[in-house]
Amino acid sequence: MSNPVIKGTHLCKNYGSVQAVRDVSFNVNEGEIFGFIGPDGAGKTSLFRMAATLLLPDSGNLEVCGLNVENDYKKIRRLLGYMPGKFSLYQDLTVEENLRFFASVFRTTVSQNYNLIRDIYEHIEPFKNRRAGKLSGGMKQKLALSCALIHRPRLLLLDEPTTGIDAVSRKEFWSLLRRLRDEGITVLVSTPYMDEASLCDRIALIQNGQILSTDTPDVVASAFEHQLFAVKARDMYLLINILETCPFVRSAFIFGQEVHVTINDYRNADEDKLVNYLSDKLADVVVYQTKPNIEDCFMELMSNKTKKG
Amino acid sequence: MHEFKGFLIKEFYHIFRDRRTMLILFAMPVLQMLLFGYVITNEINHAQIAVLDKSDDYITRKIITRLSASGYFEIKSYLQTHDEIKEAFQSGEVREVVVFEDNFSESLNRFGTANVHIITDASDANTANLIANYTSALIARFSADEFNKDSRGLTIKSDVRMMYNPEMKSVFMFVPGTMAMILILISALLTSVTIVREKETSSMEVLLVSPLKPAHIIVGKVAPYAVLSLINAFTIILLGHTVFGLPVLGSFILLFSECLLFILMALSLGVLISTTTNSQQVAMMLAMVALLMPAILLSGFIFPIENMPFWLQWICKINPSTYFIIIIKNIMLKGSGFMAVWRETLILAFYTFFFLFVSIRKFKTRLT
C-alpha cells in the first residue's frame, strides 16, 4: 500500500483550557473517502484546519501528502482543495465570477479543468449570473465544491459540506464525491449526519476531541455486539419513559419513528421478554430485531466512554 | 501575476457592488466638505462695525461712506472715546471698530501718510480675519482711487489689531485640515474593514490555502481604493477652491501627487489595522478613534501645535496628518514647489512603506 495522504499521530490542540483535539491518530489513504463522523464540537473542524495547514497542532505529528504541515505548508496548500464549514465564497460575486476568481488565484483557468467540475457545475450553470449569496443552500455547496476543485487538487478537504442542506441535494452531493474519488482524488469529509457515514470508504467516529473508532462503516457497525431491537408504540413518549425505568433494558435511544433498545443479558435476548413487559403497560406495541447502524455504534461507544470516564 | 490580477478584479467588484462603500467613498467627502464650507463661510454681509472718528474731516467721512456703501458693513454706532471700544466689543454688538487718528486729513496732506487702526474681535478668529482683510482692502482701494493722480504719493496706513486672540492663525488653516481629515478618515475607514471582513466570512481560510502571497492580498486591498480615492482628492481640491475660495498657488500636479501619497499612507494604515484585528467593529472603532481624533486635534488643524505641552507636541510630530497639512498649506497658499516640502513628503512616503511592510509582516498565514 502506498503512503497515506494524511498521516496524523498523537495530535493535540487546545484553545486556552479547552481541549479540542486529544491525542488523535489517523491515516487517510490515497483515493478513498474518509469521513469524520461526530456531533458539533467534537473537534472535526480543528482537525480539518490542521490538515489544511491553517492551524498547527500543539503536539503530535501531521503529514499531508508526505509533507510536514509546519515547514512545508506552502507546498501542501497547492495540493489541497479546501471547503470550510462556513460558506466562504463571495456573496456579492456571481457564480461565474466566484469560479473565475478561484481559478485565477490558483493560477489556472476555468476551461483548463472544466472536465473535472463539469458534473457539478452543470447543476448551477443556469444560474451563473446570479450572486452567490442568492443561491439555495445546496447550490451554494456545489459552487463551493466547484471552486475547491478548480485547480485539480490531490486532496479534497470538505468540512461538513452537507450541513443544512435538503435530503435530495445531500444525496446528489455524495454521488458527486464518489465520482471525484473515482477520478483519483482523495476526499476527507466530515458530517454530523450518521446516515452519511455508510457512504464513506472509511470512517472515524469522533467525540470530545477523541477518535472512538476508525474503520470501514461495516466493520464499525459490526463491532456492535448486542442484539438490537426496534420498538414502536402508539404513545412514544410513554414508551421511552417505561423503557428507561425497565430493569433489564440496557440502553434505549429514540431513532426516528422507533426506539432502539438493547437488553442486559444479550446472549439470551429475545423480543418476547420485551413484548410481554411492554404490552401490560402500552397499546399497539411492536418489537422486532434490527441491524445496528453507525449511529447505534456511536451511541454505544459514547456511553461506554462516559461509563469508563 | 495572474492571481494578483484576479484578486484586483474581485476587489473592484466588492467596491462597486457595495452601496455603503460607494457612499462613503464618493458622497461622504463632498458632504463633509460642503458642511465645513457652510460652517466656515468666507463671505461677509452687513457685518456690524463701529467707528471712532477722532478727526471727523472730509476724508474720514468719505472713507466711512465707502465702507458702509460696500454692503459688507453696517455702521452700528459712532464712538466718542477709546474707552467705548471695549464696551462695544463686550456688548457683542459690533465685530470691528475702525479708528481714525486725530487730524487725519491734515497729517495726510502734511506728512503724506495717515493712520487707520482696525480693531477686531478675534475671539471668532475666522470672521475677524475676514472683516479686517475686507476693511483694509476697501481702504487701500479708496486711497488708490483718491490719490493716484496726486504726485505726492499719499498713503493711508491701516494697521490691524486682533483683540482677544492676538496669535490668531490664518482662516485657511481650516481647509487643509479638513482635507487631511476627510482623506485619512475615509481611506483608513474603508481599508480597515476589508481584510477583517474576509476573516469574518471565513473566505480568508480559502485565500490562505491558495497560492496568493500576503503581499498580493495587502497590495490588492490597497490599490483599488487608491485609484478611486484619486477622484476623491480631485473633488476635495475642487470644492476647497470653489466653496472656500482656497487658492492653489503652487503646482496642481504636485498638490495632486501629495494627496495621492497621503491617501496611500492612510490606506496602508487602514490595512495595518485590518490585519491586526479580528472583527469589523473593532477595526472601525480603531480607525475612528485612533485616526480621527489625532487628525483633528493633534495635527495643527484646529489648535496651534506651538501652544501645546511638550509631550503633545511630540505626538503631533509622529502624526502623519501634521505633515500633510504643512505640505498642502505650502503648495496651496504659499505656492511653494517640491523643494519646500520634500522633507514632509519623505516622511509620508516613509510612513506608507512602513505601514505596508508591517502589514505584510504581521499578516498571519495561519488562523489563530
Short mmCIF file of N, CA and C in Angstrom, two decimals, chain A residues 153-297:
data_model
loop_
_atom_site.label_atom_id
_atom_site.label_comp_id
_atom_site.label_asym_id
_atom_site.label_seq_id
_atom_site.Cartn_x
_atom_site.Cartn_y
_atom_site.Cartn_z
N PRO A 153 -7.08 19.53 -7.22
CA PRO A 153 -6.25 19.19 -6.06
C PRO A 153 -6.09 17.69 -5.93
N ARG A 154 -5.04 17.30 -5.20
CA ARG A 154 -4.83 15.89 -4.97
C ARG A 154 -5.71 15.42 -3.81
N LEU A 155 -5.92 16.34 -2.89
CA LEU A 155 -6.68 16.02 -1.68
C LEU A 155 -7.77 17.07 -1.49
N LEU A 156 -8.95 16.59 -1.22
CA LEU A 156 -10.08 17.49 -1.05
C LEU A 156 -10.52 17.43 0.41
N LEU A 157 -10.55 18.60 1.06
CA LEU A 157 -10.96 18.67 2.46
C LEU A 157 -12.33 19.34 2.53
N LEU A 158 -13.33 18.61 2.95
CA LEU A 158 -14.68 19.18 2.97
C LEU A 158 -15.21 19.11 4.39
N ASP A 159 -15.29 20.26 5.02
CA ASP A 159 -15.75 20.32 6.41
C ASP A 159 -17.26 20.50 6.43
N GLU A 160 -17.96 19.48 6.83
CA GLU A 160 -19.43 19.48 6.90
C GLU A 160 -20.09 20.08 5.65
N PRO A 161 -19.83 19.50 4.49
CA PRO A 161 -20.37 20.09 3.27
C PRO A 161 -21.89 19.95 3.15
N THR A 162 -22.47 19.03 3.86
CA THR A 162 -23.90 18.79 3.66
C THR A 162 -24.76 19.31 4.80
N THR A 163 -24.14 20.02 5.74
CA THR A 163 -24.92 20.53 6.86
C THR A 163 -25.87 21.62 6.38
N GLY A 164 -27.13 21.48 6.77
CA GLY A 164 -28.11 22.50 6.42
C GLY A 164 -28.61 22.40 5.00
N ILE A 165 -28.46 21.25 4.39
CA ILE A 165 -28.90 21.07 3.00
C ILE A 165 -30.02 20.03 2.96
N ASP A 166 -30.93 20.17 2.03
CA ASP A 166 -32.05 19.23 1.95
C ASP A 166 -31.57 17.84 1.53
N ALA A 167 -32.41 16.85 1.79
CA ALA A 167 -32.04 15.44 1.60
C ALA A 167 -31.65 15.12 0.16
N VAL A 168 -32.36 15.68 -0.80
CA VAL A 168 -32.07 15.39 -2.21
C VAL A 168 -30.70 15.93 -2.59
N SER A 169 -30.43 17.17 -2.19
CA SER A 169 -29.13 17.77 -2.51
C SER A 169 -28.00 17.00 -1.84
N ARG A 170 -28.26 16.52 -0.63
CA ARG A 170 -27.24 15.76 0.07
C ARG A 170 -26.88 14.49 -0.71
N LYS A 171 -27.91 13.82 -1.19
CA LYS A 171 -27.71 12.59 -1.95
C LYS A 171 -26.88 12.88 -3.20
N GLU A 172 -27.27 13.94 -3.91
CA GLU A 172 -26.53 14.33 -5.11
C GLU A 172 -25.08 14.62 -4.78
N PHE A 173 -24.92 15.36 -3.68
CA PHE A 173 -23.58 15.77 -3.29
C PHE A 173 -22.68 14.55 -3.07
N TRP A 174 -23.24 13.55 -2.38
CA TRP A 174 -22.43 12.36 -2.11
C TRP A 174 -22.11 11.57 -3.37
N SER A 175 -23.03 11.53 -4.31
CA SER A 175 -22.70 10.81 -5.54
C SER A 175 -21.62 11.55 -6.32
N LEU A 176 -21.62 12.90 -6.18
CA LEU A 176 -20.54 13.67 -6.81
C LEU A 176 -19.20 13.35 -6.16
N LEU A 177 -19.22 13.20 -4.85
CA LEU A 177 -17.97 12.89 -4.15
C LEU A 177 -17.42 11.54 -4.59
N ARG A 178 -18.32 10.59 -4.76
CA ARG A 178 -17.85 9.25 -5.19
C ARG A 178 -17.25 9.32 -6.57
N ARG A 179 -17.82 10.16 -7.43
CA ARG A 179 -17.27 10.30 -8.77
C ARG A 179 -15.87 10.93 -8.72
N LEU A 180 -15.69 11.89 -7.81
CA LEU A 180 -14.38 12.52 -7.66
C LEU A 180 -13.35 11.51 -7.16
N ARG A 181 -13.80 10.65 -6.24
CA ARG A 181 -12.90 9.62 -5.75
C ARG A 181 -12.47 8.72 -6.90
N ASP A 182 -13.42 8.39 -7.75
CA ASP A 182 -13.09 7.53 -8.89
C ASP A 182 -12.12 8.22 -9.85
N GLU A 183 -12.12 9.56 -9.83
CA GLU A 183 -11.14 10.31 -10.63
C GLU A 183 -9.76 10.29 -9.99
N GLY A 184 -9.66 9.73 -8.79
CA GLY A 184 -8.36 9.63 -8.13
C GLY A 184 -8.12 10.68 -7.08
N ILE A 185 -9.14 11.44 -6.74
CA ILE A 185 -8.95 12.48 -5.72
C ILE A 185 -9.30 11.90 -4.35
N THR A 186 -8.39 12.09 -3.41
CA THR A 186 -8.65 11.63 -2.05
C THR A 186 -9.56 12.65 -1.36
N VAL A 187 -10.57 12.15 -0.65
CA VAL A 187 -11.54 13.07 -0.04
C VAL A 187 -11.57 12.84 1.47
N LEU A 188 -11.36 13.91 2.21
CA LEU A 188 -11.57 13.88 3.65
C LEU A 188 -12.80 14.73 3.92
N VAL A 189 -13.80 14.12 4.53
CA VAL A 189 -15.07 14.81 4.68
C VAL A 189 -15.53 14.65 6.12
N SER A 190 -16.30 15.61 6.62
CA SER A 190 -16.87 15.43 7.95
C SER A 190 -18.36 15.65 7.88
N THR A 191 -19.07 15.04 8.78
CA THR A 191 -20.51 15.22 8.80
C THR A 191 -21.06 14.90 10.19
N PRO A 192 -22.08 15.62 10.58
CA PRO A 192 -22.75 15.26 11.84
C PRO A 192 -23.86 14.24 11.60
N TYR A 193 -24.13 13.94 10.32
CA TYR A 193 -25.22 13.02 9.99
C TYR A 193 -24.70 11.58 9.95
N MET A 194 -25.23 10.76 10.83
CA MET A 194 -24.76 9.37 10.91
C MET A 194 -25.10 8.59 9.64
N ASP A 195 -26.23 8.93 9.02
CA ASP A 195 -26.63 8.15 7.84
C ASP A 195 -25.67 8.34 6.68
N GLU A 196 -24.86 9.41 6.74
CA GLU A 196 -23.91 9.64 5.66
C GLU A 196 -22.63 8.82 5.86
N ALA A 197 -22.49 8.26 7.05
CA ALA A 197 -21.26 7.52 7.36
C ALA A 197 -21.08 6.33 6.42
N SER A 198 -22.19 5.66 6.13
CA SER A 198 -22.08 4.45 5.31
C SER A 198 -21.68 4.79 3.87
N LEU A 199 -21.71 6.06 3.49
CA LEU A 199 -21.33 6.46 2.14
C LEU A 199 -19.82 6.66 2.03
N CYS A 200 -19.12 6.63 3.17
CA CYS A 200 -17.66 6.79 3.14
C CYS A 200 -17.00 5.42 2.98
N ASP A 201 -15.73 5.45 2.51
CA ASP A 201 -14.98 4.20 2.45
C ASP A 201 -14.52 3.80 3.84
N ARG A 202 -14.02 4.79 4.57
CA ARG A 202 -13.64 4.53 5.95
C ARG A 202 -14.10 5.69 6.80
N ILE A 203 -14.36 5.42 8.06
CA ILE A 203 -14.82 6.50 8.92
C ILE A 203 -14.06 6.48 10.24
N ALA A 204 -14.06 7.65 10.88
CA ALA A 204 -13.57 7.75 12.25
C ALA A 204 -14.68 8.39 13.06
N LEU A 205 -15.11 7.74 14.11
CA LEU A 205 -16.12 8.33 14.99
C LEU A 205 -15.41 9.22 15.99
N ILE A 206 -15.85 10.46 16.07
CA ILE A 206 -15.17 11.42 16.94
C ILE A 206 -16.13 11.96 17.99
N GLN A 207 -15.63 12.06 19.19
CA GLN A 207 -16.41 12.63 20.27
C GLN A 207 -15.46 13.29 21.23
N ASN A 208 -15.76 14.50 21.65
CA ASN A 208 -14.93 15.23 22.62
C ASN A 208 -13.44 15.24 22.27
N GLY A 209 -13.16 15.44 21.01
CA GLY A 209 -11.77 15.56 20.59
C GLY A 209 -11.01 14.25 20.54
N GLN A 210 -11.73 13.14 20.65
CA GLN A 210 -11.05 11.86 20.59
C GLN A 210 -11.70 10.97 19.53
N ILE A 211 -10.88 10.12 18.91
CA ILE A 211 -11.43 9.16 17.95
C ILE A 211 -11.85 7.92 18.72
N LEU A 212 -13.14 7.55 18.57
CA LEU A 212 -13.66 6.39 19.29
C LEU A 212 -13.34 5.11 18.52
N SER A 213 -13.39 5.23 17.20
CA SER A 213 -13.20 4.03 16.39
C SER A 213 -12.91 4.43 14.96
N THR A 214 -12.01 3.72 14.29
CA THR A 214 -11.70 4.01 12.89
C THR A 214 -11.76 2.71 12.09
N ASP A 215 -12.58 2.67 11.06
CA ASP A 215 -12.60 1.50 10.17
C ASP A 215 -13.60 1.76 9.05
N THR A 216 -13.86 0.70 8.26
CA THR A 216 -14.91 0.85 7.26
C THR A 216 -16.24 0.89 7.99
N PRO A 217 -17.24 1.51 7.39
CA PRO A 217 -18.52 1.64 8.09
C PRO A 217 -19.08 0.28 8.53
N ASP A 218 -18.93 -0.75 7.67
CA ASP A 218 -19.46 -2.07 8.02
C ASP A 218 -18.79 -2.65 9.25
N VAL A 219 -17.47 -2.52 9.29
CA VAL A 219 -16.73 -3.07 10.43
C VAL A 219 -17.09 -2.32 11.70
N VAL A 220 -17.18 -0.99 11.57
CA VAL A 220 -17.54 -0.20 12.75
C VAL A 220 -18.91 -0.64 13.25
N ALA A 221 -19.83 -0.85 12.31
CA ALA A 221 -21.19 -1.23 12.72
C ALA A 221 -21.22 -2.65 13.29
N SER A 222 -20.39 -3.54 12.72
CA SER A 222 -20.44 -4.93 13.17
C SER A 222 -19.81 -5.10 14.55
N ALA A 223 -19.07 -4.06 14.97
CA ALA A 223 -18.47 -4.12 16.30
C ALA A 223 -19.53 -4.02 17.38
N PHE A 224 -20.72 -3.72 16.96
CA PHE A 224 -21.83 -3.60 17.90
C PHE A 224 -22.24 -5.03 18.28
N GLU A 225 -21.99 -5.41 19.52
CA GLU A 225 -22.13 -6.82 19.86
C GLU A 225 -23.46 -7.18 20.50
N HIS A 226 -24.31 -6.22 20.70
CA HIS A 226 -25.59 -6.51 21.34
C HIS A 226 -26.66 -6.77 20.30
N GLN A 227 -27.65 -7.54 20.69
CA GLN A 227 -28.83 -7.68 19.84
C GLN A 227 -29.65 -6.40 19.97
N LEU A 228 -29.99 -5.87 18.81
CA LEU A 228 -30.70 -4.59 18.83
C LEU A 228 -32.16 -4.81 18.47
N PHE A 229 -33.03 -4.19 19.24
CA PHE A 229 -34.47 -4.27 18.95
C PHE A 229 -34.99 -2.89 18.59
N ALA A 230 -35.90 -2.89 17.63
CA ALA A 230 -36.64 -1.66 17.34
C ALA A 230 -38.01 -1.81 17.98
N VAL A 231 -38.39 -0.81 18.72
CA VAL A 231 -39.67 -0.87 19.42
C VAL A 231 -40.53 0.30 19.01
N LYS A 232 -41.82 0.00 18.76
CA LYS A 232 -42.76 1.06 18.42
C LYS A 232 -43.98 0.93 19.31
N ALA A 233 -44.60 2.04 19.59
CA ALA A 233 -45.87 2.02 20.32
C ALA A 233 -46.64 3.25 19.92
N ARG A 234 -47.93 3.29 20.27
CA ARG A 234 -48.72 4.44 19.87
C ARG A 234 -48.24 5.68 20.61
N ASP A 235 -48.04 5.50 21.91
CA ASP A 235 -47.58 6.63 22.70
C ASP A 235 -46.07 6.55 22.91
N MET A 236 -45.34 7.24 22.04
CA MET A 236 -43.88 7.11 22.06
C MET A 236 -43.26 7.70 23.34
N TYR A 237 -43.87 8.75 23.82
CA TYR A 237 -43.33 9.42 24.99
C TYR A 237 -43.39 8.51 26.21
N LEU A 238 -44.55 7.87 26.35
CA LEU A 238 -44.73 6.93 27.46
C LEU A 238 -43.77 5.75 27.29
N LEU A 239 -43.64 5.31 26.04
CA LEU A 239 -42.78 4.17 25.74
C LEU A 239 -41.34 4.41 26.21
N ILE A 240 -40.80 5.57 25.86
CA ILE A 240 -39.40 5.82 26.24
C ILE A 240 -39.25 5.93 27.75
N ASN A 241 -40.28 6.48 28.40
CA ASN A 241 -40.24 6.56 29.87
C ASN A 241 -40.23 5.18 30.51
N ILE A 242 -41.08 4.31 29.98
CA ILE A 242 -41.15 2.95 30.54
C ILE A 242 -39.85 2.20 30.29
N LEU A 243 -39.31 2.36 29.06
CA LEU A 243 -38.08 1.64 28.72
C LEU A 243 -36.92 2.09 29.61
N GLU A 244 -36.89 3.37 29.89
CA GLU A 244 -35.76 3.87 30.68
C GLU A 244 -35.80 3.37 32.12
N THR A 245 -36.98 3.04 32.62
CA THR A 245 -37.07 2.55 34.00
C THR A 245 -37.10 1.02 34.06
N CYS A 246 -37.18 0.38 32.88
CA CYS A 246 -37.27 -1.08 32.84
C CYS A 246 -35.98 -1.70 33.37
N PRO A 247 -36.02 -2.65 34.30
CA PRO A 247 -34.82 -3.19 34.95
C PRO A 247 -33.89 -3.92 34.00
N PHE A 248 -34.40 -4.61 32.98
CA PHE A 248 -33.47 -5.38 32.14
C PHE A 248 -33.10 -4.67 30.84
N VAL A 249 -33.57 -3.43 30.64
CA VAL A 249 -33.17 -2.69 29.44
C VAL A 249 -31.82 -2.02 29.68
N ARG A 250 -30.88 -2.26 28.75
CA ARG A 250 -29.54 -1.75 28.90
C ARG A 250 -29.43 -0.32 28.36
N SER A 251 -30.03 -0.12 27.19
CA SER A 251 -30.00 1.22 26.61
C SER A 251 -31.23 1.42 25.74
N ALA A 252 -31.68 2.63 25.61
CA ALA A 252 -32.83 2.93 24.76
C ALA A 252 -32.65 4.33 24.18
N PHE A 253 -32.59 4.40 22.83
CA PHE A 253 -32.44 5.69 22.16
C PHE A 253 -33.52 5.86 21.12
N ILE A 254 -34.10 7.03 21.09
CA ILE A 254 -35.12 7.30 20.06
C ILE A 254 -34.43 7.41 18.70
N PHE A 255 -35.04 6.80 17.71
CA PHE A 255 -34.46 6.72 16.38
C PHE A 255 -35.54 6.97 15.37
N GLY A 256 -35.82 8.19 15.06
CA GLY A 256 -36.91 8.48 14.14
C GLY A 256 -38.24 8.06 14.73
N GLN A 257 -38.88 7.11 14.07
CA GLN A 257 -40.21 6.68 14.50
C GLN A 257 -40.17 5.54 15.51
N GLU A 258 -38.94 5.05 15.83
CA GLU A 258 -38.86 3.92 16.74
C GLU A 258 -37.80 4.15 17.82
N VAL A 259 -37.80 3.22 18.77
CA VAL A 259 -36.79 3.29 19.82
C VAL A 259 -35.87 2.09 19.65
N HIS A 260 -34.56 2.32 19.64
CA HIS A 260 -33.62 1.20 19.57
C HIS A 260 -33.23 0.80 20.99
N VAL A 261 -33.38 -0.49 21.25
CA VAL A 261 -33.24 -0.97 22.62
C VAL A 261 -32.25 -2.12 22.67
N THR A 262 -31.38 -2.13 23.67
CA THR A 262 -30.57 -3.32 23.93
C THR A 262 -30.91 -3.81 25.34
N ILE A 263 -30.70 -5.11 25.52
CA ILE A 263 -31.09 -5.74 26.78
C ILE A 263 -29.84 -6.22 27.50
N ASN A 264 -29.87 -6.18 28.82
CA ASN A 264 -28.69 -6.50 29.64
C ASN A 264 -28.04 -7.83 29.28
N ASP A 265 -28.84 -8.89 29.32
CA ASP A 265 -28.28 -10.22 29.06
C ASP A 265 -28.45 -10.53 27.58
N TYR A 266 -27.48 -10.03 26.76
CA TYR A 266 -27.74 -10.05 25.31
C TYR A 266 -27.66 -11.44 24.69
N ARG A 267 -26.99 -12.39 25.39
CA ARG A 267 -26.90 -13.73 24.80
C ARG A 267 -28.26 -14.42 24.76
N ASN A 268 -29.09 -14.15 25.75
CA ASN A 268 -30.41 -14.78 25.77
C ASN A 268 -31.52 -13.82 25.36
N ALA A 269 -31.11 -12.79 24.63
CA ALA A 269 -32.12 -11.78 24.32
C ALA A 269 -33.10 -12.26 23.27
N ASP A 270 -34.37 -12.14 23.57
CA ASP A 270 -35.36 -12.30 22.51
C ASP A 270 -36.50 -11.32 22.77
N GLU A 271 -37.23 -11.08 21.69
CA GLU A 271 -38.18 -9.99 21.80
C GLU A 271 -39.35 -10.27 22.73
N ASP A 272 -39.60 -11.60 23.02
CA ASP A 272 -40.77 -11.94 23.84
C ASP A 272 -40.76 -11.24 25.19
N LYS A 273 -39.55 -11.26 25.77
CA LYS A 273 -39.42 -10.68 27.10
C LYS A 273 -39.86 -9.21 27.09
N LEU A 274 -39.41 -8.52 26.05
CA LEU A 274 -39.75 -7.10 25.92
C LEU A 274 -41.23 -6.91 25.66
N VAL A 275 -41.72 -7.72 24.71
CA VAL A 275 -43.14 -7.58 24.33
C VAL A 275 -44.03 -7.79 25.55
N ASN A 276 -43.71 -8.84 26.31
CA ASN A 276 -44.52 -9.13 27.49
C ASN A 276 -44.51 -7.97 28.48
N TYR A 277 -43.30 -7.46 28.67
CA TYR A 277 -43.15 -6.39 29.66
C TYR A 277 -43.93 -5.15 29.25
N LEU A 278 -43.86 -4.83 27.95
CA LEU A 278 -44.44 -3.58 27.48
C LEU A 278 -45.95 -3.68 27.26
N SER A 279 -46.41 -4.84 26.83
CA SER A 279 -47.83 -4.98 26.46
C SER A 279 -48.75 -4.72 27.64
N ASP A 280 -48.25 -5.03 28.85
CA ASP A 280 -49.06 -4.74 30.03
C ASP A 280 -49.33 -3.26 30.19
N LYS A 281 -48.36 -2.47 29.74
CA LYS A 281 -48.44 -1.04 30.06
C LYS A 281 -48.85 -0.18 28.89
N LEU A 282 -48.73 -0.69 27.65
CA LEU A 282 -48.94 0.16 26.48
C LEU A 282 -49.80 -0.54 25.42
N ALA A 283 -50.38 0.30 24.57
CA ALA A 283 -51.16 -0.25 23.47
C ALA A 283 -50.33 -0.27 22.20
N ASP A 284 -50.66 -1.19 21.30
CA ASP A 284 -50.06 -1.27 19.97
C ASP A 284 -48.54 -1.39 20.00
N VAL A 285 -48.00 -2.25 20.82
CA VAL A 285 -46.56 -2.40 20.91
C VAL A 285 -46.06 -3.30 19.79
N VAL A 286 -45.04 -2.82 19.05
CA VAL A 286 -44.41 -3.64 18.02
C VAL A 286 -42.93 -3.75 18.35
N VAL A 287 -42.40 -4.97 18.38
CA VAL A 287 -40.98 -5.16 18.65
C VAL A 287 -40.42 -6.08 17.58
N TYR A 288 -39.28 -5.70 16.99
CA TYR A 288 -38.62 -6.63 16.07
C TYR A 288 -37.11 -6.42 16.13
N GLN A 289 -36.38 -7.46 15.73
CA GLN A 289 -34.93 -7.37 15.73
C GLN A 289 -34.48 -6.50 14.55
N THR A 290 -33.43 -5.75 14.77
CA THR A 290 -32.95 -4.90 13.68
C THR A 290 -31.42 -4.89 13.67
N LYS A 291 -30.86 -4.45 12.51
CA LYS A 291 -29.40 -4.42 12.40
C LYS A 291 -28.88 -3.07 12.89
N PRO A 292 -27.81 -3.09 13.65
CA PRO A 292 -27.28 -1.83 14.15
C PRO A 292 -26.68 -1.00 13.01
N ASN A 293 -26.85 0.30 13.06
CA ASN A 293 -26.17 1.18 12.10
C ASN A 293 -25.12 2.00 12.85
N ILE A 294 -24.51 2.92 12.12
CA ILE A 294 -23.39 3.67 12.71
C ILE A 294 -23.83 4.46 13.93
N GLU A 295 -25.02 4.99 13.85
CA GLU A 295 -25.47 5.82 14.97
C GLU A 295 -25.60 5.01 16.24
N ASP A 296 -26.09 3.76 16.09
CA ASP A 296 -26.16 2.89 17.26
C ASP A 296 -24.77 2.67 17.85
N CYS A 297 -23.82 2.43 16.96
CA CYS A 297 -22.45 2.24 17.42
C CYS A 297 -21.94 3.47 18.13
#
